[in-house]
């Protein structure tokens, strides 16, 4: 397990998406993604903030004397929903019972609230306001389970292939919240959310995040979604270079990368991280 794997594991246990975690850390979602992929390492103040958020020691995040763990199941429990009749009375009850004050409600104010305890999320849903769940204003269903996955598109295809219930398409509640619904045999709705960036790809040569406008061009003029326009021109690589030469070229933009990722890597640290990450890219894969 790497430091990035540990950050991802702790984030998922906390029930946070990359976007929500990025908000807490005051960095971009791309920075969180790079931490978890091992493309960058957060600096000391970010490690300290994570330890406070996750309620663990900094040694735990840095993998000092922490045994490696692996969870092969792509599903991680996001929330357990309790449907309640007297919403405000129940909120008051659970605030006192759990010793936790609700600081943030959903946008409508009285549809649901969330309590985080023991790294798990318990949500109270207002029975009188179930039609119009805040993630889907047209939903008439009760939600009984919520799950988070790293790759929402892959999980969507996996669940559809099981043929065990009706599955919606991937929907967008708002730009940072994508999800799909699965109906169980009792017509309860299971909501699955997670990482979904349909148009974002990583150049398999230099590792940069790509939008369609920076895709490379094939010999016939068609776009190439594997390599960026700086690395792939007219159907071939723009430079005949080694992986080590590519890394040195990338280091010219270290100040820009540090600013974008919220890091403060030295050239030697950045070079070391890229030497670990680049062999996973298609161009340099052995």
Short mmCIF file of C-alpha atoms in Angstrom, two decimals:
data_model
loop_
_atom_site.label_atom_id
_atom_site.label_comp_id
_atom_site.label_asym_id
_atom_site.label_seq_id
_atom_site.Cartn_x
_atom_site.Cartn_y
_atom_site.Cartn_z
CA UNK A 1 0.00 0.00 0.00
CA UNK A 2 1.29 3.47 -0.94
CA UNK A 3 0.60 6.78 0.79
CA UNK A 4 -1.86 7.52 -2.01
CA UNK A 5 -3.65 4.22 -1.39
CA UNK A 6 -3.88 5.05 2.32
CA UNK A 7 -5.33 8.53 1.64
CA UNK A 8 -7.90 6.98 -0.70
CA UNK A 9 -8.80 4.32 1.87
CA UNK A 10 -9.28 6.85 4.67
CA UNK A 11 -11.32 9.15 2.44
CA UNK A 12 -13.66 6.33 1.42
CA UNK A 13 -14.05 5.18 5.03
CA UNK A 14 -15.08 8.73 5.87
CA UNK A 15 -17.72 8.58 3.12
CA UNK A 16 -16.22 11.46 1.13
CA UNK A 17 -16.05 11.89 -2.63
CA UNK A 18 -12.86 13.32 -4.10
CA UNK A 19 -14.70 16.61 -4.65
CA UNK A 20 -15.93 16.86 -1.04
CA UNK A 21 -12.50 15.89 0.30
CA UNK A 22 -10.87 18.51 -1.93
CA UNK A 23 -13.18 21.17 -0.44
CA UNK A 24 -12.09 20.21 3.09
CA UNK A 25 -8.43 20.30 2.03
CA UNK A 26 -8.84 23.58 0.09
CA UNK A 27 -7.28 22.10 -3.05
CA UNK A 28 -8.60 21.07 -6.47
CA UNK A 29 -10.13 17.65 -7.17
CA UNK A 30 -7.23 17.06 -9.56
CA UNK A 31 -4.82 17.48 -6.63
CA UNK A 32 -6.64 14.79 -4.66
CA UNK A 33 -6.63 12.52 -7.71
CA UNK A 34 -2.88 12.97 -8.15
CA UNK A 35 -2.25 12.24 -4.46
CA UNK A 36 -4.23 9.02 -4.68
CA UNK A 37 -2.63 7.96 -7.98
CA UNK A 38 0.84 8.56 -6.57
CA UNK A 39 1.56 11.39 -9.00
CA UNK A 40 2.12 13.86 -6.17
CA UNK A 41 2.66 13.82 -2.41
CA UNK A 42 0.82 16.32 -0.16
CA UNK A 43 3.01 18.64 1.86
CA UNK A 44 3.24 18.59 5.65
CA UNK A 45 0.39 20.99 6.44
CA UNK A 46 -1.96 18.95 4.25
CA UNK A 47 -0.93 15.73 6.03
CA UNK A 48 -1.69 17.37 9.38
CA UNK A 49 -5.10 18.57 8.14
CA UNK A 50 -5.88 15.04 6.91
CA UNK A 51 -4.97 13.54 10.29
CA UNK A 52 -7.45 15.91 11.95
CA UNK A 53 -10.18 15.21 9.40
CA UNK A 54 -9.76 11.42 9.50
CA UNK A 55 -9.02 11.35 13.26
CA UNK A 56 -5.84 9.32 12.78
CA UNK A 57 -2.16 9.99 13.45
CA UNK A 58 0.08 11.44 10.77
CA UNK A 59 2.07 8.19 11.05
CA UNK A 60 -1.03 6.30 9.89
CA UNK A 61 -1.26 8.44 6.74
CA UNK A 62 2.49 8.11 6.14
CA UNK A 63 2.26 4.29 6.54
CA UNK A 64 4.69 4.11 9.41
CA UNK A 65 4.18 0.70 11.01
CA UNK A 66 0.73 0.38 9.39
CA UNK A 67 0.00 -3.08 7.91
CA UNK A 68 -1.18 -3.13 4.31
CA UNK A 69 -4.82 -3.92 3.66
CA UNK A 70 -6.64 -4.65 0.44
CA UNK A 71 -10.34 -4.44 -0.29
CA UNK A 72 -11.17 -6.02 -3.64
CA UNK A 73 -14.86 -5.10 -3.44
CA UNK A 74 -15.43 -1.91 -5.45
CA UNK A 75 -18.43 -0.90 -3.31
CA UNK A 76 -17.96 1.15 -0.16
CA UNK A 77 -20.88 2.02 2.10
CA UNK A 78 -21.68 5.69 1.87
CA UNK A 79 -24.81 6.15 4.00
CA UNK A 80 -27.47 4.28 5.89
CA UNK A 81 -30.82 6.06 5.53
CA UNK A 82 -33.44 6.18 8.28
CA UNK A 83 -36.86 7.32 7.07
CA UNK A 84 -38.55 9.29 9.89
CA UNK A 85 -42.06 10.69 10.31
CA UNK A 86 -41.37 13.64 12.64
CA UNK A 87 -38.24 15.00 11.04
CA UNK A 88 -37.34 17.85 13.40
CA UNK A 89 -38.07 15.77 16.49
CA UNK A 90 -35.84 12.99 15.12
CA UNK A 91 -33.04 15.43 14.29
CA UNK A 92 -33.16 16.73 17.86
CA UNK A 93 -33.19 13.16 19.21
CA UNK A 94 -30.16 12.01 17.20
CA UNK A 95 -28.20 15.18 17.91
CA UNK A 96 -28.55 14.44 21.62
CA UNK A 97 -28.17 10.68 21.30
CA UNK A 98 -25.06 10.79 19.12
CA UNK A 99 -23.64 13.95 20.70
CA UNK A 100 -23.30 15.54 17.26
CA UNK A 101 -24.81 18.81 16.09
CA UNK A 102 -25.98 18.99 12.49
CA UNK A 103 -24.06 21.82 10.86
CA UNK A 104 -25.03 21.38 7.22
CA UNK A 105 -28.39 20.36 5.84
CA UNK A 106 -29.19 19.56 2.24
CA UNK A 107 -30.11 22.49 0.04
CA UNK A 108 -33.82 22.25 0.79
CA UNK A 109 -33.20 22.26 4.56
CA UNK A 110 -35.71 19.65 5.67
CA UNK A 111 -35.26 16.65 3.35
CA UNK A 112 -32.36 14.93 5.05
CA UNK A 113 -29.44 15.43 7.41
CA UNK A 114 -26.25 13.43 7.85
CA UNK A 115 -24.47 12.26 11.00
CA UNK A 116 -20.92 10.91 10.76
CA UNK A 117 -19.97 8.49 13.53
CA UNK A 118 -17.26 5.82 13.64
CA UNK A 119 -16.34 6.82 10.06
CA UNK A 120 -19.84 5.89 8.85
CA UNK A 121 -22.72 8.07 7.70
CA UNK A 122 -26.27 7.83 9.07
CA UNK A 123 -28.81 9.95 7.19
CA UNK A 124 -32.28 10.89 8.41
CA UNK A 125 -34.82 11.33 5.62
CA UNK A 126 -38.06 13.24 6.07
CA UNK A 127 -40.88 10.84 5.11
CA UNK A 128 -43.24 13.70 4.24
CA UNK A 129 -40.71 15.04 1.76
CA UNK A 130 -39.47 11.89 0.07
CA UNK A 131 -40.73 12.92 -3.35
CA UNK A 132 -37.92 15.21 -4.40
CA UNK A 133 -34.82 13.61 -2.93
CA UNK A 134 -32.24 16.37 -3.25
CA UNK A 135 -30.08 14.37 -5.65
CA UNK A 136 -33.01 13.93 -8.05
CA UNK A 137 -35.85 16.42 -7.88
CA UNK A 138 -38.17 14.09 -9.80
CA UNK A 139 -37.60 10.96 -7.73
CA UNK A 140 -40.67 9.34 -6.08
CA UNK A 141 -38.62 6.63 -4.37
CA UNK A 142 -37.39 5.82 -0.91
CA UNK A 143 -33.65 5.40 -0.71
CA UNK A 144 -32.47 2.62 1.55
CA UNK A 145 -28.76 2.37 0.71
CA UNK A 146 -26.04 4.58 -0.68
CA UNK A 147 -22.67 3.36 -1.97
CA UNK A 148 -19.52 5.05 -3.22
CA UNK A 149 -17.18 3.66 -5.87
CA UNK A 150 -13.96 5.00 -7.37
CA UNK A 151 -15.01 4.42 -10.98
CA UNK A 152 -18.72 5.05 -11.45
CA UNK A 153 -18.76 4.20 -15.16
CA UNK A 154 -17.09 0.83 -14.58
CA UNK A 155 -19.43 0.00 -11.69
CA UNK A 156 -22.44 1.00 -13.79
CA UNK A 157 -21.44 -1.52 -16.47
CA UNK A 158 -20.79 -4.20 -13.84
CA UNK A 159 -24.20 -3.76 -12.19
CA UNK A 160 -26.02 -3.71 -15.53
CA UNK A 161 -24.31 -6.98 -16.52
CA UNK A 162 -25.65 -8.68 -13.36
CA UNK A 163 -29.23 -8.26 -14.66
CA UNK A 164 -30.66 -8.28 -11.12
CA UNK A 165 -32.88 -5.19 -11.26
CA UNK A 166 -33.69 -2.01 -13.12
CA UNK A 167 -30.67 0.26 -13.50
CA UNK A 168 -30.91 3.92 -14.51
CA UNK A 169 -28.37 5.67 -16.67
CA UNK A 170 -25.66 7.69 -14.91
CA UNK A 171 -27.28 10.98 -13.91
CA UNK A 172 -25.92 14.31 -12.71
CA UNK A 173 -27.54 16.00 -9.72
CA UNK A 174 -25.02 18.85 -9.91
CA UNK A 175 -21.50 19.07 -11.37
CA UNK A 176 -19.75 17.25 -8.51
CA UNK A 177 -22.41 14.61 -7.86
CA UNK A 178 -23.07 11.81 -10.37
CA UNK A 179 -25.02 8.66 -9.55
CA UNK A 180 -27.19 5.81 -10.79
CA UNK A 181 -30.05 3.89 -9.15
CA UNK A 182 -30.61 0.16 -8.85
CA UNK A 183 -34.07 -1.14 -7.87
CA UNK A 184 -34.17 -4.16 -5.56
CA UNK A 185 -36.93 -6.86 -5.59
CA UNK A 186 -39.00 -4.85 -3.06
CA UNK A 187 -38.81 -1.71 -5.21
CA UNK A 188 -36.35 -0.04 -2.85
CA UNK A 189 -33.74 2.17 -4.47
CA UNK A 190 -30.00 1.68 -4.06
CA UNK A 191 -28.01 4.76 -5.00
CA UNK A 192 -24.43 4.41 -6.22
CA UNK A 193 -22.26 7.49 -6.63
CA UNK A 194 -18.58 8.11 -7.18
CA UNK A 195 -15.83 9.29 -9.47
CA UNK A 196 -17.14 10.08 -12.92
CA UNK A 197 -15.23 12.25 -15.34
CA UNK A 198 -16.49 11.23 -18.75
CA UNK A 199 -14.45 13.71 -20.75
CA UNK A 200 -11.27 13.75 -18.68
CA UNK A 201 -8.39 11.48 -19.64
CA UNK A 202 -4.70 11.28 -18.77
CA UNK A 203 -2.07 11.46 -21.49
CA UNK A 204 -0.38 8.07 -21.61
CA UNK A 205 2.93 9.71 -22.41
CA UNK A 206 3.39 12.79 -20.20
CA UNK A 207 0.67 12.17 -17.58
CA UNK A 208 -1.20 15.47 -18.00
CA UNK A 209 -4.98 15.68 -17.54
CA UNK A 210 -6.64 16.09 -20.92
CA UNK A 211 -9.85 17.58 -22.19
CA UNK A 212 -10.88 16.88 -25.81
CA UNK A 213 -9.41 20.17 -27.01
CA UNK A 214 -5.88 18.96 -26.19
CA UNK A 215 -6.18 15.44 -27.66
CA UNK A 216 -3.43 14.49 -30.09
CA UNK A 217 -4.06 14.03 -33.81
CA UNK A 218 -3.79 10.78 -35.78
CA UNK A 219 -2.37 10.66 -39.30
CA UNK A 220 -5.88 10.94 -40.77
CA UNK A 221 -6.65 14.02 -38.66
CA UNK A 222 -8.90 12.19 -36.18
CA UNK A 223 -8.41 12.89 -32.45
CA UNK A 224 -6.36 10.51 -30.33
CA UNK A 225 -7.70 10.30 -26.75
CA UNK A 226 -4.68 8.41 -25.41
CA UNK A 227 -2.04 11.08 -26.00
CA UNK A 228 -2.06 14.87 -25.81
CA UNK A 229 -1.33 17.18 -28.72
CA UNK A 230 2.13 17.94 -27.32
CA UNK A 231 3.13 14.28 -27.35
CA UNK A 232 1.23 12.93 -30.40
CA UNK A 233 1.29 14.75 -33.73
CA UNK A 234 0.06 13.41 -37.09
CA UNK A 235 0.01 9.80 -35.91
CA UNK A 236 3.38 9.58 -34.16
CA UNK A 237 5.18 10.83 -31.08
CA UNK A 238 6.44 14.38 -31.43
CA UNK A 239 9.82 13.45 -29.94
CA UNK A 240 11.89 10.29 -29.89
CA UNK A 241 12.80 10.41 -26.23
CA UNK A 242 13.25 8.13 -23.24
CA UNK A 243 11.02 8.10 -20.19
CA UNK A 244 13.78 9.77 -18.20
CA UNK A 245 14.02 12.57 -20.78
CA UNK A 246 10.23 13.06 -20.62
CA UNK A 247 10.41 13.38 -16.84
CA UNK A 248 13.17 15.97 -17.04
CA UNK A 249 11.09 17.90 -19.56
CA UNK A 250 8.10 17.83 -17.19
CA UNK A 251 10.25 19.19 -14.36
CA UNK A 252 10.48 22.50 -16.25
CA UNK A 253 6.85 23.05 -15.16
CA UNK A 254 7.34 22.03 -11.51
CA UNK A 255 6.33 25.42 -10.08
CA UNK A 256 3.08 25.31 -12.04
CA UNK A 257 2.41 21.69 -10.97
CA UNK A 258 3.06 22.49 -7.31
CA UNK A 259 0.66 25.41 -7.45
CA UNK A 260 -2.08 23.35 -9.12
CA UNK A 261 -1.67 20.37 -6.77
CA UNK A 262 -1.21 22.32 -3.53
CA UNK A 263 2.20 20.71 -3.03
CA UNK A 264 5.72 21.95 -2.50
CA UNK A 265 7.83 19.24 -4.07
CA UNK A 266 11.52 19.76 -4.73
CA UNK A 267 12.86 18.69 -8.14
CA UNK A 268 14.34 15.53 -6.59
CA UNK A 269 11.04 14.65 -4.88
CA UNK A 270 9.01 15.26 -8.03
CA UNK A 271 11.47 13.25 -10.11
CA UNK A 272 11.20 10.34 -7.66
CA UNK A 273 7.38 10.40 -7.79
CA UNK A 274 7.33 10.51 -11.59
CA UNK A 275 9.82 7.64 -11.80
CA UNK A 276 7.27 5.55 -9.89
CA UNK A 277 4.23 6.76 -11.82
CA UNK A 278 5.40 6.95 -15.43
CA UNK A 279 6.00 3.18 -15.85
CA UNK A 280 2.21 2.74 -15.41
CA UNK A 281 1.51 4.87 -18.53
CA UNK A 282 0.98 3.07 -21.84
CA UNK A 283 3.98 4.59 -23.64
CA UNK A 284 6.43 3.54 -20.94
CA UNK A 285 4.78 0.32 -19.78
CA UNK A 286 7.12 -2.67 -20.01
#
